[in-house]
Coordinates of C-alpha atoms and ligand atoms in Angstrom, one line a residue:
X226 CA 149.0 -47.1 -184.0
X227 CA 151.2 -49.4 -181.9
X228 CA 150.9 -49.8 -178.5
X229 CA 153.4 -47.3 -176.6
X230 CA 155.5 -49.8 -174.2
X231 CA 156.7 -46.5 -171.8
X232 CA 158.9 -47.9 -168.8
X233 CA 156.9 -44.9 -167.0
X234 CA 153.5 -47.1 -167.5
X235 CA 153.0 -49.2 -164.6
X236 CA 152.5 -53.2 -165.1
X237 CA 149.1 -53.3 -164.6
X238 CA 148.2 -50.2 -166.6
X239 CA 150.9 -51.8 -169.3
X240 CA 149.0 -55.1 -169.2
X241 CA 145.8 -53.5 -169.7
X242 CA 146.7 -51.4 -172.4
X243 CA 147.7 -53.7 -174.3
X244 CA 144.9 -55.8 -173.9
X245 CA 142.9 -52.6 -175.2
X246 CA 141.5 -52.6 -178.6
X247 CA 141.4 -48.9 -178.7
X248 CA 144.7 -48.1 -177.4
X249 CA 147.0 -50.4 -179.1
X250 CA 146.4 -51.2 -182.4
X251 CA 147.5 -54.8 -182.4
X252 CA 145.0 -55.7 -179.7
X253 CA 142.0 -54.3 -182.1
X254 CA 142.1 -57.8 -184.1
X255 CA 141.9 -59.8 -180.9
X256 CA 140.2 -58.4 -178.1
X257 CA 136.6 -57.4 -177.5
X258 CA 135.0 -54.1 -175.3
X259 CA 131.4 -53.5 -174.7
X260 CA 129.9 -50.2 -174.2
X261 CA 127.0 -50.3 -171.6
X262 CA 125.0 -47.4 -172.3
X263 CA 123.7 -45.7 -168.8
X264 CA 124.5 -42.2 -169.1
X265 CA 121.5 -41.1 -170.6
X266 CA 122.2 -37.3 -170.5
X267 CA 124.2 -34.3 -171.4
X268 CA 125.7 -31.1 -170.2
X269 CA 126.6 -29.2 -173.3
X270 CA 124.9 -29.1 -176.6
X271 CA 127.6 -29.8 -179.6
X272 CA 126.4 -28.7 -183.0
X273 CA 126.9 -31.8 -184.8
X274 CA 124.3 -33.6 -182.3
X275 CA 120.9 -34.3 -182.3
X276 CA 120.2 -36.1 -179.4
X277 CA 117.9 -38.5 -180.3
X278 CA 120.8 -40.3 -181.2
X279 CA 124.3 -41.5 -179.1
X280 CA 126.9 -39.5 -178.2
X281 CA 128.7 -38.2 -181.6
X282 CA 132.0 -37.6 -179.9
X283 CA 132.3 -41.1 -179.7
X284 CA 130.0 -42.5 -181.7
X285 CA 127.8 -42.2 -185.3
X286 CA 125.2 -40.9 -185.3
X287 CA 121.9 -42.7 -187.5
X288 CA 121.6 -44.7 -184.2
X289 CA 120.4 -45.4 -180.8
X290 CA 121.1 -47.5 -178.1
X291 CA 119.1 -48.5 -175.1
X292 CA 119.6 -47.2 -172.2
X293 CA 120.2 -49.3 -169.1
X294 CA 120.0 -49.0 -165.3
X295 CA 123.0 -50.1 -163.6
X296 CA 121.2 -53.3 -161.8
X297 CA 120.6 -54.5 -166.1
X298 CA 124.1 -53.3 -167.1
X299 CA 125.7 -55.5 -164.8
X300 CA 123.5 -58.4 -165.8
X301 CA 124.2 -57.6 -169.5
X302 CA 127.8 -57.7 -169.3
X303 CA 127.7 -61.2 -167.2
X304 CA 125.6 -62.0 -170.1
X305 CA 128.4 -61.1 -172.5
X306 CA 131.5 -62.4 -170.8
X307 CA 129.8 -66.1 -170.7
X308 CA 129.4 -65.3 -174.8
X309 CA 132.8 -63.4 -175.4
X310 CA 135.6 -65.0 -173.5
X311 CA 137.9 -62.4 -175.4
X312 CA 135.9 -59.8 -173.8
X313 CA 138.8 -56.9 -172.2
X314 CA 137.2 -53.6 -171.6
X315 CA 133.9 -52.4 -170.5
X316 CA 133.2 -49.1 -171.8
X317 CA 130.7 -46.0 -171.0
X318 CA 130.0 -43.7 -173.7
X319 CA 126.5 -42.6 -173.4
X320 CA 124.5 -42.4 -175.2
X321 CA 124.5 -39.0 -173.2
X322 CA 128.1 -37.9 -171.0
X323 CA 129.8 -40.3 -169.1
X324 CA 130.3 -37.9 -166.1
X325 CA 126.6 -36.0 -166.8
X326 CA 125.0 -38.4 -164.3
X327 CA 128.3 -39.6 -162.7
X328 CA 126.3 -41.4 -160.2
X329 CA 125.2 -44.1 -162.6
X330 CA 128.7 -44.3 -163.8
X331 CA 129.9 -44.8 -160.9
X332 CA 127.7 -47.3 -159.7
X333 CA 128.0 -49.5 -163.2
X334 CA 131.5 -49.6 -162.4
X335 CA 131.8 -50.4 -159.0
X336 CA 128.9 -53.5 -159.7
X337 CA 131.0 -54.7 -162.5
X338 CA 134.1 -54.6 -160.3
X339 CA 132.2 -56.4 -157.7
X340 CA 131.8 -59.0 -160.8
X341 CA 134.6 -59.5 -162.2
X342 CA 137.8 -57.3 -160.7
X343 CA 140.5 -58.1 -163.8
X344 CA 138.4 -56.0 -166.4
X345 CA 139.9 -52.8 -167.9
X346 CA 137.4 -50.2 -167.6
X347 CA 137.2 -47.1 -170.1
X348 CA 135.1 -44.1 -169.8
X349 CA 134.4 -41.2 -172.8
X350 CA 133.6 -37.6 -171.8
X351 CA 133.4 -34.1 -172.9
X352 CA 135.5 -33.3 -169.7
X353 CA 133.1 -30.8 -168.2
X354 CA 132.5 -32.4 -165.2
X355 CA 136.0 -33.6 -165.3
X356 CA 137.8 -31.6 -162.0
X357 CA 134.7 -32.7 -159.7
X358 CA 135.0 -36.5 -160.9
X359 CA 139.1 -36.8 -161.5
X360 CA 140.0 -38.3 -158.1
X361 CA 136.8 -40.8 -158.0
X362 CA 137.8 -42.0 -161.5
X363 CA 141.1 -42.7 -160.3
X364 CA 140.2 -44.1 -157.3
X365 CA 137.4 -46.4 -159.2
X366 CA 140.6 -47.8 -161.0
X367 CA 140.1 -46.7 -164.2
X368 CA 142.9 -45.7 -166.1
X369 CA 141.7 -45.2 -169.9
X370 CA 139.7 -41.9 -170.1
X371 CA 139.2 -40.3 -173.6
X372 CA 138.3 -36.7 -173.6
X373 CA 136.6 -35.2 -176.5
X374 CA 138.6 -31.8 -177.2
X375 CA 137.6 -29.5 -180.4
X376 CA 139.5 -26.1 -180.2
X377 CA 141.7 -24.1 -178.0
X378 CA 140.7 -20.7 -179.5
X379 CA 137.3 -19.9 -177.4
X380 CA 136.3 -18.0 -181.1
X381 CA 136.3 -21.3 -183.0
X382 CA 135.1 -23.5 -180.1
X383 CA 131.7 -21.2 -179.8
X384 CA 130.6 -22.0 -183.0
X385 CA 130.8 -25.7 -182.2
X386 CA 129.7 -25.4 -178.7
X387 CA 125.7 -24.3 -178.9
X388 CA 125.5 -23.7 -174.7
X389 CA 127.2 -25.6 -171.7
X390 CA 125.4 -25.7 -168.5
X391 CA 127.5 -25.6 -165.4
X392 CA 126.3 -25.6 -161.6
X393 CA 123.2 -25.1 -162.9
X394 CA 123.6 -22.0 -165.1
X395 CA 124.2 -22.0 -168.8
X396 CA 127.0 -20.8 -170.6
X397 CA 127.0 -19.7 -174.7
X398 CA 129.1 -17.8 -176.7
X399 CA 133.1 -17.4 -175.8
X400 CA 132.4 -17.5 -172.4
X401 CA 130.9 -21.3 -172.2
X402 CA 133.9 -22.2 -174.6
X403 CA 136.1 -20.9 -172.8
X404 CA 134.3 -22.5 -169.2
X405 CA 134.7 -25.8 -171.1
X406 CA 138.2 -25.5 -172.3
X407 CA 139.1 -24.5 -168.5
X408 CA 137.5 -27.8 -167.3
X409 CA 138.8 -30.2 -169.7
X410 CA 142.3 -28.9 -169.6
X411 CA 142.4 -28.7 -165.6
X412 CA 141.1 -32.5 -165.3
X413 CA 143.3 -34.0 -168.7
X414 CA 146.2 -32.6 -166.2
X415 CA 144.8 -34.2 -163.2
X416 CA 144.3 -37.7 -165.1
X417 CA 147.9 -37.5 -166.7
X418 CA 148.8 -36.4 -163.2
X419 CA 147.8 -40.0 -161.5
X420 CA 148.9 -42.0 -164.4
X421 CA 145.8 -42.5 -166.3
X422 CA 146.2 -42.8 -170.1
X423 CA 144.6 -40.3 -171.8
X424 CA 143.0 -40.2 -175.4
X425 CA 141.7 -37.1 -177.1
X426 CA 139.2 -37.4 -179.0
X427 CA 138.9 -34.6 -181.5
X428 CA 135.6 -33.8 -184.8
X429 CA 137.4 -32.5 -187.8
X430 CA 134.9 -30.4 -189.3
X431 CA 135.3 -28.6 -192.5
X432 CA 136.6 -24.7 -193.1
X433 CA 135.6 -24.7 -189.2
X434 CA 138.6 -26.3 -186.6
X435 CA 140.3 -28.5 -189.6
X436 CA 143.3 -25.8 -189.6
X437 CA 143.6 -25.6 -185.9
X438 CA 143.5 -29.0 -184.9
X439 CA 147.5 -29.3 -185.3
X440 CA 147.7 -26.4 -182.5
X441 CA 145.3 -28.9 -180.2
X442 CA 147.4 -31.5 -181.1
X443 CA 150.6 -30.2 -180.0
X444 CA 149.4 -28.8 -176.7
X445 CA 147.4 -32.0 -175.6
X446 CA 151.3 -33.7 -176.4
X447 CA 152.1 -31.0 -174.5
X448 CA 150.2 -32.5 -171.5
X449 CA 151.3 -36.0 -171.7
X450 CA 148.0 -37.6 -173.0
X451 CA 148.7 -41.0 -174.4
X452 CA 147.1 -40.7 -178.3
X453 CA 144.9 -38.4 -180.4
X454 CA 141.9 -39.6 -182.3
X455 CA 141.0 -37.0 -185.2
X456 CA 137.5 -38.3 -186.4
X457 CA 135.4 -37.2 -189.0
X458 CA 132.5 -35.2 -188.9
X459 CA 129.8 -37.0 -190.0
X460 CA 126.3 -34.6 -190.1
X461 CA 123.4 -35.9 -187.9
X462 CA 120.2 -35.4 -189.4
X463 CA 118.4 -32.7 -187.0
X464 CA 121.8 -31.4 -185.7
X465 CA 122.6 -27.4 -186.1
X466 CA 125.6 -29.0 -188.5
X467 CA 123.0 -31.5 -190.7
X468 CA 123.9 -29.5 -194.1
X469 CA 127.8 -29.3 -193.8
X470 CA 130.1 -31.4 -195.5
X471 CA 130.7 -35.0 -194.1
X472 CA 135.0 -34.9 -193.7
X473 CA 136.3 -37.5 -196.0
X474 CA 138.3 -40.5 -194.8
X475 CA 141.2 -38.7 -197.2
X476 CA 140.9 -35.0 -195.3
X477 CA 141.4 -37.2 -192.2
X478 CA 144.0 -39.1 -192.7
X479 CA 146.0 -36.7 -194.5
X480 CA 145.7 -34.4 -191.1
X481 CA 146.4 -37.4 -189.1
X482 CA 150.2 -37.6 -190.9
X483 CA 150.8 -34.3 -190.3
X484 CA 149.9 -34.9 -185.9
X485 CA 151.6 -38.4 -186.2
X486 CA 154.9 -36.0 -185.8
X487 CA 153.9 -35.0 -182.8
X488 CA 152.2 -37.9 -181.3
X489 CA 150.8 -41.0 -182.4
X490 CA 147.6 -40.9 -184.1
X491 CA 145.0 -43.5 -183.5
X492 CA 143.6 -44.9 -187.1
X493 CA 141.2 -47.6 -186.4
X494 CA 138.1 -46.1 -184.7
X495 CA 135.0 -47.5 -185.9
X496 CA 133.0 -44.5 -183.9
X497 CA 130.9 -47.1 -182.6
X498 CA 127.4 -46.9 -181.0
X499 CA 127.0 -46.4 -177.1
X500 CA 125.9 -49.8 -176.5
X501 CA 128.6 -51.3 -179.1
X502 CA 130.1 -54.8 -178.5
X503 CA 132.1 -57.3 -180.0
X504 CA 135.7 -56.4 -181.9
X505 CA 135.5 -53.0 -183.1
X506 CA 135.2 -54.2 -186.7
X507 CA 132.4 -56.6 -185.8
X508 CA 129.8 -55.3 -183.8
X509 CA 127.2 -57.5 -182.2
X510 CA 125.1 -55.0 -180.5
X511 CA 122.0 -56.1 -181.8
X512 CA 122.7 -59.7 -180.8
X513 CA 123.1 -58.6 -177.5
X514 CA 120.1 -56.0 -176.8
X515 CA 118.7 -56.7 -173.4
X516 CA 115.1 -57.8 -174.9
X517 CA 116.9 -60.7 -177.1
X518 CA 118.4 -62.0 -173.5
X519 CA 115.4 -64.5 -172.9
X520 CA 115.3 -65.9 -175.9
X521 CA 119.1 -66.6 -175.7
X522 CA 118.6 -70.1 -174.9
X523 CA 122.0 -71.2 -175.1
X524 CA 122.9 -68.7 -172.0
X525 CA 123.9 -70.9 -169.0
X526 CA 123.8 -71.2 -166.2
X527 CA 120.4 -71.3 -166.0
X528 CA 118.7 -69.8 -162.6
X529 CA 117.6 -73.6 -161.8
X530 CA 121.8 -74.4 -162.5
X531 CA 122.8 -71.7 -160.1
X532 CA 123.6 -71.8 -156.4
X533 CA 120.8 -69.5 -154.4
X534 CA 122.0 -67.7 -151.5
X535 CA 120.4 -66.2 -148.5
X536 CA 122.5 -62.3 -147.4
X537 CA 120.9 -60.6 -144.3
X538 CA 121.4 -57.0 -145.3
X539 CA 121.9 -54.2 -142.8
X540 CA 120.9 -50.8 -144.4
X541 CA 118.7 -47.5 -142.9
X542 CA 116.5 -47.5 -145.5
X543 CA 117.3 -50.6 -147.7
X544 CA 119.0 -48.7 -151.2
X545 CA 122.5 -48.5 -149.5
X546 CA 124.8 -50.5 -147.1
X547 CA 125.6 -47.9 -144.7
X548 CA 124.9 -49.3 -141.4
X549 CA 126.9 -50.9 -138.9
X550 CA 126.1 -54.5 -137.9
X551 CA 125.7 -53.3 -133.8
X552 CA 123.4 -50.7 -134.6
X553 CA 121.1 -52.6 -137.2
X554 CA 117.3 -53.5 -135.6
X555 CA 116.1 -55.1 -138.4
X556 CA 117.9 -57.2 -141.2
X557 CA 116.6 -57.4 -144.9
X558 CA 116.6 -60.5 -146.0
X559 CA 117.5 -61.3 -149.8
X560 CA 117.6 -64.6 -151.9
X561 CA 119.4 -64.4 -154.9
X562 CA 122.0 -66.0 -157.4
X563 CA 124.6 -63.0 -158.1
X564 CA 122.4 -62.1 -160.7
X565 CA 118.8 -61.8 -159.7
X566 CA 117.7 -61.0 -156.2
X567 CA 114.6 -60.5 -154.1
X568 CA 113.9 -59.2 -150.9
X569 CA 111.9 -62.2 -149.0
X570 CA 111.3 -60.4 -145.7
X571 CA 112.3 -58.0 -143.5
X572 CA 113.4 -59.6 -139.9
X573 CA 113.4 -57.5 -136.4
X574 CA 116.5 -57.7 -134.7
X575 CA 117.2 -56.8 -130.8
X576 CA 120.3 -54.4 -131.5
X577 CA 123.5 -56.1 -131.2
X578 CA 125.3 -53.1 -129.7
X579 CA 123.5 -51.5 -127.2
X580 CA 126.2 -48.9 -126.0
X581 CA 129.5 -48.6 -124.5
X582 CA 127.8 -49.2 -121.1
X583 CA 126.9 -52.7 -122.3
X584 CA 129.8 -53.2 -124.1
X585 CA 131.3 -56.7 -123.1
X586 CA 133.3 -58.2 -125.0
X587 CA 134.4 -60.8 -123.0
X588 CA 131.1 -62.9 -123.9
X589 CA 128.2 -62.6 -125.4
X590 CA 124.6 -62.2 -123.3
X591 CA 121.3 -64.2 -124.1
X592 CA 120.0 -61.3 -126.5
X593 CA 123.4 -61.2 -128.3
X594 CA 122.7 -65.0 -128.8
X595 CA 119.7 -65.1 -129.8
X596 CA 120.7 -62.4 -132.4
X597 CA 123.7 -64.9 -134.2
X598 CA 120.8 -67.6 -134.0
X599 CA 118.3 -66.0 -135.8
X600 CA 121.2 -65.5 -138.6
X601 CA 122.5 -69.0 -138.9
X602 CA 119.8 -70.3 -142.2
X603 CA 121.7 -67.2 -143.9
X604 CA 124.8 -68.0 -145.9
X605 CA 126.0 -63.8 -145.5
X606 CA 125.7 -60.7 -143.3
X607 CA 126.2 -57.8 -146.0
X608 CA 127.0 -55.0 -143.9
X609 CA 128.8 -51.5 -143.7
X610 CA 131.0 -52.1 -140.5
X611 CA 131.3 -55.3 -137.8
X612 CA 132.5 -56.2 -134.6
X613 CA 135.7 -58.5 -134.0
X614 CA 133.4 -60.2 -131.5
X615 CA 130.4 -60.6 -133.7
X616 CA 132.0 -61.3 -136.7
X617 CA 134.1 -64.0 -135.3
X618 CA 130.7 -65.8 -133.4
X619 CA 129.0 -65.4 -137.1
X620 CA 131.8 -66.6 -138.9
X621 CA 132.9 -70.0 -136.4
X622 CA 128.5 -70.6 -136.5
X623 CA 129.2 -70.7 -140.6
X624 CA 127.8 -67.4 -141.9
X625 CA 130.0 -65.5 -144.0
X626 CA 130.6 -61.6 -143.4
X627 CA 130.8 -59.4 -146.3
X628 CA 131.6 -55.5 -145.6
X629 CA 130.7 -52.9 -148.3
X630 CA 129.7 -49.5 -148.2
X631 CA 127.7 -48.7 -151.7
X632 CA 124.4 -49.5 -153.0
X633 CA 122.7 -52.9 -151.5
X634 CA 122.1 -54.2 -155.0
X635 CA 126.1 -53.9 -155.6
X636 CA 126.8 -55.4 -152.2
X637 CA 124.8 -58.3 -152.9
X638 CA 126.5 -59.2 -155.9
X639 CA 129.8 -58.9 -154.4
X640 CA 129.0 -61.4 -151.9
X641 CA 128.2 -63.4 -153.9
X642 CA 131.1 -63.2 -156.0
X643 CA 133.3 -63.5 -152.6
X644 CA 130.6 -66.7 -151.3
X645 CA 131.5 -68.0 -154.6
X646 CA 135.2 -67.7 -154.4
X647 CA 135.1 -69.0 -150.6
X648 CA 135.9 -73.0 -151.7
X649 CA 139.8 -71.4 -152.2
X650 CA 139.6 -69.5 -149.2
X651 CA 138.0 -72.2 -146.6
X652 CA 141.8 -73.4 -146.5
X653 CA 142.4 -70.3 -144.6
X654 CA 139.6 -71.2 -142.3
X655 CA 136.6 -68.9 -144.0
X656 CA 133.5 -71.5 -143.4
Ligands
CLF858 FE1 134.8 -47.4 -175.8 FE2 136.1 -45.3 -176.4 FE3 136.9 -46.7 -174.4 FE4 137.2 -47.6 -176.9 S1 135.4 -46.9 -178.1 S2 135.0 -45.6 -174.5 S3 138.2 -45.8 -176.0 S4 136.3 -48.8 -175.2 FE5 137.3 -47.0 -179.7 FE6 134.8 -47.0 -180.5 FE7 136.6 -45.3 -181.6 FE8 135.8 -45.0 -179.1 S5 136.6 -47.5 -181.7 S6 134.5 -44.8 -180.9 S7 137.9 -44.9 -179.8
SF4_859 FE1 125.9 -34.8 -177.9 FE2 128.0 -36.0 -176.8 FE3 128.1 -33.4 -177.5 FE4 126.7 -34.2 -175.4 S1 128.9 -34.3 -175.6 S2 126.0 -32.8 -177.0 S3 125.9 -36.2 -176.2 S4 127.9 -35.1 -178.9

């Protein structure tokens, strides 16, 4: 499969893709992705998984991958990008469904953004929970979703699909199939929709959806997805499918020439694990397990080597940045290096905004003061929302003001990917 150079692709998207060793073909010999695998669960139970093991819609099964918090998954992929300069695209595919606990996603995504902003991110689903997540996908920037998408005919699908459970009630039979189908076709339009490029992923499996797959082909061409990825069934040990046949490469690709007419057929999937890294034909997953990371001597730079930074954090109740700087009575104080931090103390404050009956912003009172001086040993103020007047006394004393609104463990990354940045923005005055 070539990369598809469509005028309608926008530059960025453009650039990406072809950066992307799944969606363009020439870019598989020369670029890397990394799953990180923090969607633990699923929604739906396909037959061909047991799930003990990853995700089969994306990956083999015969293994499994640990399963990170989004705090570790950031640290592993700064871990990787120091070791794989080549590295383009950060995946999530499981081991469980991408959008199952979207929350954990979404909060991978947005640390790793905080990170590193030029990544291509890539997420793998079985489109369930598609409509609710569509516009925070898109908003998130991602623009490479794949979609795994068995049957169109509710009769076939049911004998794939054991049960789905949806808003907390469970679904078998036609009527989950046909729940599923619904989902995954009203959020693959919403995706095309906003210009993401869509992949379908879809099992051949034997004497089951093998004849029909042509029919899913044509109608997911119909909806202006970007490629289709016919994969082989391969039978997990456990699964309700363990004693059918494994599809040969031959049945595949022999049902791939016939779909290439309609749209072009991705031939190089490796159906790699959840926590897969490295070029697709040369995975170094095992190198790169979290528990390997200490003994990884050669990783630099060491927390000695990096700079330490001091963020006064304003937060109700210390998991997320949501408070504004004027209303904040107490600061928590972290020390950290973008990738390790700790909370050294939590500091009383006098509250910097004390109401519009107080509010003068011509100058600043003695407890206003005494507020910006009992911030000036910190090198930040992560906070949801400032003042013009307080930010400019805290910026002019030398403390840089970084506004976020997500978790505090995201924000203070950020910072310090912004602190770290700042020697190319103190010609603009910063610090
Ligand atoms: Fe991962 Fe999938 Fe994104 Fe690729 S894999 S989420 S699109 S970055 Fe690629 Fe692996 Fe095949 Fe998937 S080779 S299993 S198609
Ligand atoms: Fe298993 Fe993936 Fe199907 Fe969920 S979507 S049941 S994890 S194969």
């Amino acid at each position: 499969m070539a990369c598809i150079c469509s005028g309608s692709l926008g530059g960025d998207t453009l650039e990406k893709t072809s950066k992307h060793p799944c969606y363009s073909a020439e870019a598989h010999h020369k670029y890397a992705r990394m799953h990180l695998p923090v969607a633990p669960r699923c929604n739906i139970q396909c037959n061909y998984c047991n799930r003990k093991f990853d995700c089969v819609n994306e990956s083999r099964p015969g293994v499994t991958s640990e399963v990170l918090t989004p705090g570790l998954a950031c640290d592993k992929f700064v871990w990787v990008k120091e070791k794989i300069a080549n590295l383009s695209v950060v995946g999530i595919a499981g081991p469980g469904d991408a959008l199952a606990d979207w929350h954990l996603t979404r909060q991978t995504i947005a640390g790793i953004k905080a990170i590193n902003e030029d990544i291509t991110f890539c997420l793998s689903t079985n489109g369930l929970l598609l409509p609710a997540y569509a516009p925070e996908i898109v908003a998130l920037g991602v623009r490479h979703v794949t979609v795994t998408v068995n049957a169109l005919d509710p009769v076939i699908s049911a004998r794939i699909y054991a049960f789905i459970t949806y808003q907390g009630k469970t679904y078998t039979g036609t009527e989950g199939a046909e729940l599923l189908l619904a989902n995954q076709l009203a959020g693959i339009a919403n995706l095309v929709a906003q210009g993401v490029l869509v992949k379908i992923n879809i099992v051949m499996i034997k004497d089951l959806n093998d004849t029909h797959i042509p029919a899913v082909v044509k109608k997911m061409k119909e909806m202006g997805v970007f490629v289709t990825n016919i994969m082989p069934l391969i039978p997990a040990p456990g699964s309700a499918f363990q004693h059918l046949p494994q599809t040969s490469t031959k049945e595949v690709n022999a049902l791939r020439d016939v779909c290439q007419l309609d749209i072009q057929q991705m031939r190089h999937c490796q159906q790699c694990r959840a926590d897969a890294v490295g070029l697709l034909h040369e995975d170094r997953s095992q190198e790169f397990r979290m528990g390997n990371r200490s003994q990884d001597s050669t990783t630099v730079p060491s927390n000695e080597a990096r700079k330490s930074y001091r963020i006064a954090v304003t937060s109700k109740y210390g998991k997320l940045v949501d408070q504004h700087f004027g209303h904040a009575t107490r600061f928590f104080i972290y020390q950290g290096d973008g990738q390790a931090f700790q909370l050294r103390e939590t500091r009383a404050a006098a509250q910097y905004c004390a109401g519009l009956a107080e509010c003068d912003t011509t100058g600043l009172d003695s407890r206003r003061e005494q507020l910006i001086d009992s911030l000036q040993d910190c090198d930040a103020v992560l906070t949801m929302r400032i003042g013009y007047h307080a930010k400019e006394k805290l910026q002019n004393s030398g403390v840089y003001i970084s506004e976020y609104c997500d978790t505090v463990e995201t924000g203070l990354r950020y910072t310090v990917s912004q602190l770290e940045a700042l020697p190319l923005k103190q010609a603009s005055g910063f610090k």
